Amino acid sequence: MNNTDPASTRPLPPGPPLPPEQPGTAHTATGQPGPAAPGGGTLTATQVSAWFGSNKVLEGVDLDMDAGQVTALIGPSGCGKSTFLRILNRMHELVPTASLAGSVLLDGEDIYGRTLRVTQVRRHIGMVFQKPNPFPAMSIADNVAAGLKLTGTKAANRSELIEESLRRAGLWNEVKGRLRDAAGGLSGGQQQRLCIARSLTVRPDVLLMDEPCSALDPTSTRRIEETIDELRGQVTIVIVTHNMQQAQRVSQRCAFFLAAENEPGRIVESGPTTTIFESPKDSRTSDYVHGRFG
Amino acid sequence: MPCGADMGGTVSGDTVTAVAEAEPARRRIESRLTAGDRVYRTLATAGAGATLVLIVLIGLFLLIKAMPALREAGWSFITTKEWSPDAEKPRFGVAAMMFGTLISATVAMAVTFPVSVSTAVFINEYAPRRLRRPLTSLIDLMAAIPSLIFAMWGLFVLVPFLLPLEQWAVDRFGWLPFMKAAAIGASLSNAGLVVSLMTIPIATSIIREVLSQVPRHECEGALALGATRWGMIRTVVLPFGRGGIIGGTMLGLGRALGETLAATLVLSLTFEIKPRVLENGGITVASALAVQFKDAQKMGLSALMAAGLALFVVTFAINLLAAFVVSRSRSGAGVDA
């Protein structure tokens, strides 16, 4: 049976000795950005609409997600923000009845166009899910390196890449001694940061996060927010969150989605996070960010 | 796993006081079953017990009936090829038939395993959505077709069809010891192929069912990294289904070991050990039992019982081994974050 799953059984190659860790350096100077992703990519969504079967869930969404910035998508449940997020890396089409209109450009190139393969799109635009989803049969190190294997990327310095990704995700100090242990043994927050590390290994230009902290305790949430903060400037981040404080803490720009009853979701207002929270133009935005509904 | 009823672990009073006097006495936790629980527990226990008792009874029956033959033959029962238990000087053993059984089952499994796994993966992951249900039903239906139908089709269609291919293989690779053949057709590998017709549907059905339980969010995790569909299957679906793949294959193997008709119809029955798997002739335990029963005298009957017992033990051992493998390989597959 081993031949069906070489990844989980193959021992790690003995990597070069890792530099000694100084306490407290985990998320300061060590998380250097990779040379391939200096600043991330710009995502531009134009007139995006989406359907599940005949049910229209999203209408005419225009949004620019600037390179290296954190854009938060906020709004009550069922307003289409997760659907929008999944459109940004072509996960939307995995639902059999799903369809869409409009376009999404990554640095000017249409991700739904003919020039890009869907696997390339997802390699450049990574995703972290609501529920941590490490590959349970793989070791921690194999999880981090899974993207390399899955995209057929040859990496001579595999163990260095693993360390770098884990450092960038703020997990290195906690797992460096047990890289070969199964990923299933980590706590929920660690698993989520492992998933972030896994996404970073393939050096994406954009990282999408779908309520990454909703299943986590406050301490883990804070760790992840720190991680997002450290990634800013290196990777473009788009994060869906229900937590208003979180949106304020981590994002530079914010888009407020809302769906009226029996209508598709639309963007009510978008702009700099401070504007959205302190001086929104629309009264519905003001009501929502101040917790008066949703 | 049984839950509730036996969870009240008893702590002996001695150990408690021995640890430390300051500690409060630990309470013995009692859980009283409701009347309904007691009824269902009794029913479930009785059902499980009946199955066990049945297996033991069958084993005992075979053992008692086989005793005269086993006394007569002694250890030579395992090593003897011939089968003439009713002769004046009885000489008989399971060597040839056990060999034939294992070879044809091996051939059957060598075909069943890859075909079943790829069929299951195809239905679940590649087939157009509207074809999935019909294909699933078709496979389940095939698992229910009587083996006689498969055996006849194998005998009259598949085996003749494969003859030219076998001839080519023998001509080309005849220098390999096990590929030599004086005459092809009606061989152990033919029998194994026909058996695989019967084991493929049942193995596929089980494997497909298990693979369909793969957590979709793990699949999405792989796809979101830029994986191809095959990459996702390799890293997520197959590791998750490992236990079920082994289990399904083993259930097929159980059937292959006991399959009677295929060998009886396809093989030209000879009590010989034939390592040349493509060569005409051979015998399996089940087919020997089927054809010898009618003419068996007193010792012959007992000898057949002994052969049955041998098959019973081998099947049991293989399934036990499979259960062991499955229980060990399941680590991680069930971990749910």
Coordinates of C-alpha atoms in Angstrom, one line a residue, chain A residues 33-43 65-69 106-107 124-125 168 203-207 231-237:
Chain A
P33 CA 10.5 37.6 2.0
G34 CA 11.3 35.2 -0.8
P35 CA 12.8 36.8 -3.8
A36 CA 10.0 35.6 -6.1
A37 CA 7.3 37.5 -4.2
P38 CA 8.5 41.0 -3.3
G39 CA 5.3 42.7 -2.5
G40 CA 2.8 40.4 -3.9
G41 CA 0.4 40.9 -6.8
T42 CA -2.5 43.2 -7.5
L43 CA -5.9 41.7 -7.9
M65 CA -6.8 44.5 -3.9
D66 CA -3.5 46.4 -3.8
A67 CA -0.2 44.6 -3.8
G68 CA 1.2 43.9 -0.4
Q69 CA -1.8 45.3 1.4
L106 CA -3.9 39.2 -11.4
D107 CA -1.3 41.9 -12.3
H124 CA -0.1 32.2 -7.5
I125 CA -3.2 32.8 -5.4
R168 CA 7.1 33.3 8.1
R203 CA 5.5 31.6 -2.9
P204 CA 2.1 32.9 -3.8
D205 CA 1.6 36.5 -4.9
V206 CA -1.8 36.6 -3.1
L207 CA -3.0 34.8 0.0
L231 CA 3.4 39.0 5.8
R232 CA 2.1 42.5 4.8
G233 CA 4.3 44.0 2.2
Q234 CA 5.4 40.6 1.0
V235 CA 2.2 39.1 0.0
T236 CA -1.2 40.6 -0.9
I237 CA -3.7 39.3 1.6

